[in-house]
CSV table of C-alpha atoms in Angstrom, one decimal:
chain,number,residue,atom,x,y,z
S,26,UNK,CA,-21.6,-170.9,-7.2
S,27,UNK,CA,-21.1,-172.9,-10.4
S,28,UNK,CA,-21.9,-176.7,-10.6
S,29,UNK,CA,-18.2,-177.4,-10.9
S,30,UNK,CA,-17.4,-175.4,-7.8
S,31,UNK,CA,-20.3,-177.0,-6.0
S,32,UNK,CA,-19.0,-180.5,-6.9
S,33,UNK,CA,-15.4,-179.7,-5.7
S,34,UNK,CA,-16.7,-178.2,-2.4
S,35,UNK,CA,-19.0,-181.2,-1.8
S,36,UNK,CA,-16.1,-183.6,-2.4
S,37,UNK,CA,-13.9,-181.6,0.1
S,38,UNK,CA,-16.7,-181.8,2.7
S,39,UNK,CA,-17.3,-185.5,2.0
S,40,UNK,CA,-13.5,-186.2,2.4
S,41,UNK,CA,-13.3,-184.2,5.6
S,42,UNK,CA,-16.4,-185.9,7.1
S,43,UNK,CA,-15.2,-189.3,6.1
S,44,UNK,CA,-11.7,-188.6,7.6
S,45,UNK,CA,-13.1,-187.2,10.9
S,46,UNK,CA,-15.6,-190.0,11.4
S,47,UNK,CA,-13.1,-192.7,10.4
S,48,UNK,CA,-10.3,-191.5,12.6
S,49,UNK,CA,-12.6,-191.2,15.6
S,50,UNK,CA,-13.8,-194.8,15.2
S,51,UNK,CA,-10.5,-196.6,14.6
S,52,UNK,CA,-7.8,-194.5,16.3
S,53,UNK,CA,-7.3,-196.8,19.3
S,54,UNK,CA,-6.5,-199.7,17.0
S,55,UNK,CA,-4.1,-197.4,15.1
S,56,UNK,CA,-2.4,-196.6,18.4
S,57,UNK,CA,-2.0,-200.3,19.2
S,58,UNK,CA,-0.5,-200.9,15.7
S,59,UNK,CA,2.1,-198.2,16.3
S,60,UNK,CA,3.1,-199.6,19.7
S,61,UNK,CA,3.2,-203.2,18.4
S,62,UNK,CA,5.4,-202.2,15.4
S,63,UNK,CA,7.8,-200.3,17.6
S,64,UNK,CA,8.4,-202.9,20.3
S,65,UNK,CA,11.2,-205.4,20.0
S,66,UNK,CA,9.9,-208.9,20.7
S,67,UNK,CA,6.8,-209.2,23.0
S,68,UNK,CA,8.2,-207.8,26.2
S,69,UNK,CA,5.4,-205.3,26.8
S,70,UNK,CA,2.4,-206.2,24.6
S,71,UNK,CA,1.4,-209.7,23.5
S,72,UNK,CA,-1.1,-208.4,20.9
S,73,UNK,CA,-3.6,-205.8,20.0
S,74,UNK,CA,-6.1,-206.6,22.8
S,75,UNK,CA,-3.4,-206.8,25.4
S,76,UNK,CA,-2.0,-203.4,24.2
S,77,UNK,CA,-5.4,-201.7,24.4
S,78,UNK,CA,-6.2,-203.2,27.8
S,79,UNK,CA,-2.9,-202.1,29.3
S,80,UNK,CA,-3.2,-198.7,27.7
S,81,UNK,CA,-6.7,-198.2,29.2
S,82,UNK,CA,-5.5,-199.3,32.6
S,83,UNK,CA,-2.5,-197.1,32.6
S,84,UNK,CA,-3.9,-193.9,30.9
S,85,UNK,CA,-7.7,-194.4,31.0
S,86,UNK,CA,-10.1,-194.4,28.0
S,87,UNK,CA,-8.8,-191.1,26.6
S,88,UNK,CA,-5.2,-192.6,26.7
S,89,UNK,CA,-6.2,-194.7,23.7
S,90,UNK,CA,-6.8,-191.5,21.7
S,91,UNK,CA,-3.3,-190.0,22.4
S,92,UNK,CA,-2.2,-188.3,19.2
S,93,UNK,CA,-5.8,-188.2,17.8
S,94,UNK,CA,-5.9,-184.4,17.9
S,95,UNK,CA,-3.1,-184.2,15.3
S,96,UNK,CA,-5.0,-186.5,13.0
S,97,UNK,CA,-8.3,-184.8,13.5
S,98,UNK,CA,-6.7,-181.4,12.8
S,99,UNK,CA,-4.9,-182.4,9.6
S,100,UNK,CA,-7.1,-185.1,8.1
S,101,UNK,CA,-9.3,-182.5,6.3
S,102,UNK,CA,-6.5,-180.7,4.5
S,103,UNK,CA,-5.0,-184.1,3.8
S,104,UNK,CA,-8.2,-185.3,2.1
S,105,UNK,CA,-8.6,-181.9,0.3
S,106,UNK,CA,-5.2,-182.2,-1.3
S,107,UNK,CA,-5.8,-185.8,-2.3
S,108,UNK,CA,-9.1,-185.1,-3.8
S,109,UNK,CA,-8.0,-182.0,-5.7
S,110,UNK,CA,-4.8,-183.7,-7.0
S,111,UNK,CA,-6.8,-186.8,-8.0
S,112,UNK,CA,-9.2,-184.6,-10.1
S,113,UNK,CA,-6.3,-182.8,-11.7
S,114,UNK,CA,-4.4,-186.0,-12.7
S,115,UNK,CA,-7.6,-187.6,-13.9
S,116,UNK,CA,-8.2,-184.7,-16.3
S,117,UNK,CA,-4.6,-184.7,-17.3
S,118,UNK,CA,-4.3,-188.5,-18.0
S,119,UNK,CA,-7.8,-189.3,-19.3
S,120,UNK,CA,-9.3,-187.9,-22.4
S,121,UNK,CA,-12.1,-185.7,-21.3
S,122,UNK,CA,-12.6,-188.0,-18.3
S,123,UNK,CA,-15.1,-190.0,-20.3
S,124,UNK,CA,-13.5,-193.3,-21.0
S,125,UNK,CA,-12.8,-195.3,-17.9
S,126,UNK,CA,-9.2,-196.7,-17.9
S,127,UNK,CA,-8.0,-198.5,-14.8
S,128,UNK,CA,-4.4,-197.9,-15.5
S,129,UNK,CA,-4.9,-194.2,-15.8
S,130,UNK,CA,-7.1,-194.2,-12.7
S,131,UNK,CA,-4.3,-196.0,-10.9
S,132,UNK,CA,-1.7,-193.4,-12.0
S,133,UNK,CA,-4.1,-190.6,-11.0
S,134,UNK,CA,-4.4,-192.1,-7.6
S,135,UNK,CA,-0.6,-192.5,-7.3
S,136,UNK,CA,-0.2,-188.8,-8.2
S,137,UNK,CA,-2.7,-187.9,-5.5
S,138,UNK,CA,-0.9,-190.0,-3.0
S,139,UNK,CA,2.4,-188.3,-3.8
S,140,UNK,CA,0.8,-184.9,-3.3
S,141,UNK,CA,-1.0,-186.0,-0.1
S,142,UNK,CA,2.4,-186.8,1.5
S,143,UNK,CA,2.9,-183.1,2.0
S,144,UNK,CA,0.5,-183.3,4.9
S,145,UNK,CA,0.6,-187.1,5.7
S,146,UNK,CA,4.3,-187.3,6.5
S,147,UNK,CA,4.4,-184.5,9.2
S,148,UNK,CA,1.0,-185.6,10.5
S,149,UNK,CA,2.2,-189.2,11.1
S,150,UNK,CA,5.6,-188.0,12.4
S,151,UNK,CA,3.9,-186.1,15.2
S,152,UNK,CA,1.2,-188.8,15.8
S,153,UNK,CA,3.7,-191.6,16.2
S,154,UNK,CA,5.6,-189.8,18.9
S,155,UNK,CA,2.4,-189.2,20.9
S,156,UNK,CA,1.1,-192.8,20.3
S,157,UNK,CA,4.4,-194.4,21.4
S,158,UNK,CA,4.9,-192.3,24.5
S,159,UNK,CA,2.9,-194.8,26.6
S,160,UNK,CA,5.0,-197.8,25.4
S,161,UNK,CA,8.2,-195.9,26.3
S,162,UNK,CA,6.8,-195.2,29.8
S,163,UNK,CA,6.0,-198.9,30.2
S,164,UNK,CA,9.4,-199.8,28.8
S,165,UNK,CA,11.1,-197.5,31.4
S,166,UNK,CA,9.2,-199.0,34.2
S,167,UNK,CA,10.2,-202.5,33.1
S,168,UNK,CA,13.9,-201.5,33.0
S,169,UNK,CA,13.9,-199.1,36.0
S,170,UNK,CA,17.0,-200.7,37.4
S,171,UNK,CA,19.0,-200.1,34.2
S,172,UNK,CA,20.3,-196.7,33.1
S,173,UNK,CA,17.9,-195.2,30.6
S,174,UNK,CA,19.1,-194.5,27.0
S,175,UNK,CA,15.9,-192.8,26.0
S,176,UNK,CA,16.5,-189.6,24.1
S,177,UNK,CA,14.6,-186.4,24.5
S,178,UNK,CA,12.9,-184.6,21.7
S,179,UNK,CA,14.9,-181.6,22.7
S,180,UNK,CA,18.6,-182.1,22.8
S,181,UNK,CA,19.8,-181.6,26.3
S,182,UNK,CA,16.3,-181.1,27.7
S,183,UNK,CA,15.7,-181.8,31.3
S,184,UNK,CA,12.1,-182.9,30.5
S,185,UNK,CA,12.9,-186.3,29.0
S,186,UNK,CA,10.1,-188.1,30.8
S,187,UNK,CA,7.4,-185.4,30.5
S,188,UNK,CA,4.4,-186.2,28.5
S,189,UNK,CA,5.0,-184.7,25.1
S,190,UNK,CA,2.6,-182.6,23.1
S,191,UNK,CA,2.4,-182.2,19.3
S,192,UNK,CA,3.2,-178.5,19.6
S,193,UNK,CA,6.3,-179.1,21.6
S,194,UNK,CA,7.6,-181.9,19.3
S,195,UNK,CA,6.9,-179.8,16.2
S,196,UNK,CA,8.7,-176.7,17.7
S,197,UNK,CA,11.7,-178.7,18.8
S,198,UNK,CA,12.0,-180.4,15.4
S,199,UNK,CA,11.8,-177.1,13.6
S,200,UNK,CA,14.3,-175.5,16.0
S,201,UNK,CA,16.9,-178.2,15.8
S,202,UNK,CA,16.5,-179.7,12.3
S,203,UNK,CA,14.4,-177.2,10.4
S,204,UNK,CA,11.5,-178.3,8.1
S,205,UNK,CA,13.4,-181.5,7.2
S,206,UNK,CA,12.8,-182.7,10.8
S,207,UNK,CA,9.0,-182.8,10.2
S,208,UNK,CA,9.6,-184.8,7.0
S,209,UNK,CA,11.8,-187.5,8.4
S,210,UNK,CA,10.7,-190.8,6.8
S,211,UNK,CA,9.4,-189.1,3.7
S,212,UNK,CA,10.9,-191.7,1.4
S,213,UNK,CA,9.4,-194.5,3.5
S,214,UNK,CA,6.0,-192.8,3.5
S,215,UNK,CA,6.1,-192.6,-0.3
S,216,UNK,CA,7.2,-196.2,-0.6
S,217,UNK,CA,4.2,-197.2,1.5
S,218,UNK,CA,1.5,-194.9,0.0
S,219,UNK,CA,2.3,-195.4,-3.7
S,220,UNK,CA,2.1,-199.2,-3.7
S,221,UNK,CA,-1.1,-198.9,-1.5
S,222,UNK,CA,-2.7,-196.7,-4.2
S,223,UNK,CA,-1.5,-199.1,-7.0
S,224,UNK,CA,-3.3,-202.0,-5.3
S,225,UNK,CA,-6.3,-200.2,-3.8
S,226,UNK,CA,-7.7,-198.2,-6.7
S,227,UNK,CA,-7.9,-200.9,-9.4
S,228,UNK,CA,-9.0,-203.5,-6.9
S,229,UNK,CA,-11.8,-201.4,-5.6
S,230,UNK,CA,-12.9,-200.4,-9.1
S,231,UNK,CA,-13.2,-204.0,-10.1
S,232,UNK,CA,-14.9,-205.2,-7.0
S,233,UNK,CA,-17.4,-202.3,-7.1
S,234,UNK,CA,-18.1,-202.9,-10.8
S,235,UNK,CA,-19.3,-206.5,-9.9
S,236,UNK,CA,-22.3,-204.9,-8.1
S,237,UNK,CA,-23.1,-202.4,-10.8
S,238,UNK,CA,-26.8,-201.9,-11.2
S,239,UNK,CA,-28.0,-200.7,-14.6
S,240,UNK,CA,-31.2,-199.2,-13.3
S,241,UNK,CA,-29.5,-197.0,-10.8
S,242,UNK,CA,-26.2,-196.5,-12.7
S,243,UNK,CA,-24.1,-197.5,-9.7
S,244,UNK,CA,-23.5,-200.3,-7.2
S,245,UNK,CA,-25.6,-200.5,-4.0
S,246,UNK,CA,-24.5,-198.8,-0.8
S,247,UNK,CA,-23.7,-202.2,0.9
S,248,UNK,CA,-21.7,-203.4,-2.1
S,249,UNK,CA,-19.6,-200.2,-2.3
S,250,UNK,CA,-19.0,-200.3,1.5
S,251,UNK,CA,-17.9,-204.0,1.4
S,252,UNK,CA,-15.7,-203.3,-1.7
S,253,UNK,CA,-14.0,-200.4,0.0
S,254,UNK,CA,-13.4,-202.6,3.1
S,255,UNK,CA,-12.0,-205.5,1.2
S,256,UNK,CA,-9.8,-203.5,-1.1
S,257,UNK,CA,-8.5,-201.4,1.8
S,258,UNK,CA,-7.7,-204.5,3.9
S,259,UNK,CA,-5.8,-206.3,1.1
S,260,UNK,CA,-3.8,-203.2,0.2
S,261,UNK,CA,-3.1,-202.4,3.9
S,262,UNK,CA,-1.8,-205.9,4.7
S,263,UNK,CA,0.2,-206.1,1.5
S,264,UNK,CA,2.2,-202.9,2.3
S,265,UNK,CA,2.6,-203.6,6.1
S,266,UNK,CA,6.3,-204.3,5.8
S,267,UNK,CA,6.8,-200.8,4.4
S,268,UNK,CA,4.6,-199.3,7.2
S,269,UNK,CA,6.7,-201.1,9.8
S,270,UNK,CA,9.9,-199.5,8.4
S,271,UNK,CA,8.2,-196.1,8.2
S,272,UNK,CA,7.1,-196.3,11.9
S,273,UNK,CA,10.5,-197.4,13.1
S,274,UNK,CA,12.3,-194.6,11.1
S,275,UNK,CA,9.9,-191.9,12.2
S,276,UNK,CA,10.1,-192.8,15.9
S,277,UNK,CA,12.4,-190.3,17.6
S,278,UNK,CA,12.7,-191.7,21.1
S,279,UNK,CA,14.0,-195.1,21.7
S,280,UNK,CA,13.8,-197.4,24.7
S,281,UNK,CA,16.7,-199.2,26.4
S,282,UNK,CA,18.5,-201.4,23.8
S,283,UNK,CA,16.5,-200.2,20.8
S,284,UNK,CA,18.3,-199.3,17.6
S,285,UNK,CA,18.3,-196.1,15.7
S,286,UNK,CA,18.2,-196.3,11.9
S,287,UNK,CA,20.1,-194.5,9.1
S,288,UNK,CA,17.5,-194.9,6.4
S,289,UNK,CA,15.2,-197.6,4.9
S,290,UNK,CA,17.9,-200.1,3.9
S,291,UNK,CA,19.6,-199.9,7.3
S,292,UNK,CA,16.2,-200.3,9.1
S,293,UNK,CA,15.2,-203.3,7.0
S,294,UNK,CA,18.6,-205.0,7.5
S,295,UNK,CA,18.6,-204.6,11.3
S,296,UNK,CA,15.0,-205.6,11.6
S,297,UNK,CA,15.5,-208.8,9.5
S,298,UNK,CA,18.7,-209.8,11.3
S,299,UNK,CA,17.7,-209.0,14.9
S,300,UNK,CA,13.9,-209.8,14.9
S,301,UNK,CA,13.4,-212.1,11.9
S,302,UNK,CA,11.2,-211.7,8.8
S,303,UNK,CA,8.0,-212.0,10.8
S,304,UNK,CA,8.8,-208.6,12.4
S,305,UNK,CA,8.0,-207.0,9.0
S,306,UNK,CA,4.4,-208.0,9.4
S,307,UNK,CA,3.9,-206.6,12.9
S,308,UNK,CA,0.6,-204.8,13.2
S,309,UNK,CA,-0.8,-206.3,10.0
S,310,UNK,CA,-4.1,-207.3,11.6
S,311,UNK,CA,-4.4,-203.9,13.2
S,312,UNK,CA,-3.7,-202.2,9.9
S,313,UNK,CA,-6.5,-204.2,8.2
S,314,UNK,CA,-8.9,-203.3,11.1
S,315,UNK,CA,-8.0,-199.6,10.7
S,316,UNK,CA,-8.0,-199.3,6.9
S,317,UNK,CA,-11.0,-201.4,6.1
S,318,UNK,CA,-13.6,-199.3,8.1
S,319,UNK,CA,-11.8,-196.0,7.0
S,320,UNK,CA,-12.4,-196.8,3.4
S,321,UNK,CA,-15.8,-198.3,4.0
S,322,UNK,CA,-16.9,-195.2,5.8
S,323,UNK,CA,-15.5,-193.0,3.0
S,324,UNK,CA,-17.5,-194.9,0.4
S,325,UNK,CA,-20.6,-194.6,2.7
S,326,UNK,CA,-20.2,-190.8,3.0
S,327,UNK,CA,-19.8,-190.4,-0.8
S,328,UNK,CA,-22.7,-192.7,-1.5
S,329,UNK,CA,-25.0,-190.8,0.9
S,330,UNK,CA,-23.7,-187.5,-0.4
S,331,UNK,CA,-23.3,-185.7,2.9
S,332,UNK,CA,-21.4,-182.8,1.3
S,333,UNK,CA,-24.2,-182.2,-1.3
S,334,UNK,CA,-26.9,-182.3,1.5
S,335,UNK,CA,-25.0,-179.8,3.6
S,336,UNK,CA,-24.5,-177.4,0.6
S,337,UNK,CA,-28.2,-177.6,-0.2
S,338,UNK,CA,-29.0,-176.2,3.3
S,339,UNK,CA,-27.2,-173.0,2.3
S,340,UNK,CA,-28.8,-172.5,-1.0
């Protein structure tokens, strides 16, 4: 195996490990974020802690990981696409990859984000349905005396209230809407991920450069970890309004009195009129708590070089 192939393989392993560890650590907070963003007002959950406590009481500890299997399955190919695309765009945009140029790095990151959406969009589409199922169940209990307007994943299905599975949801979407069904909210996903990359990549590069050590040729582990956390948090909070719109658009089943949306503009208009501008920042704290450790862990994995260590064992 050549040095170049070894480097690419190590990057893919690092990306996969970072994704798997990160998702395992922060998934319950991500579940709370989805449920808070989808609820109208504060009828069910008063905040992140209240959401997690009620979820644990209703579904047990594992209930907080509902939908995690989808993420854990697809996070490795998602990272692989992002890493390969980022390398390709860096070589395309930067002369020999020698001279560091933040603008070009930013564009390379955006290109990688666009390519990554091929996996990210259907992954989040399925994950959101599974995460929101508990909120819908609580919503139905709260409005048991009123006729339900919840829609089934399957048109005309008698199993409206059955606990969904990712396989069932994916099959019904493909059967009724084709491949486009899995890519509902693609535009909103792009609108969230591109600005995130524009903010994150240059911010991290500048923060990390502040701790550059000439003797080692790089910043310390602690500095890279903190830089990743800070840059990730800032970027995550900044694009929260776009994440709220994406979550609402991709949610297939609605509770009693909850609106359906005909695109990004319609969703933003209804959200602003009915719930006020503050609704666009729902789950901002949760997003910061999810993204910060995810990117911190990623920086830690790359700093330690887990992929390189694993490959050395097979030499």
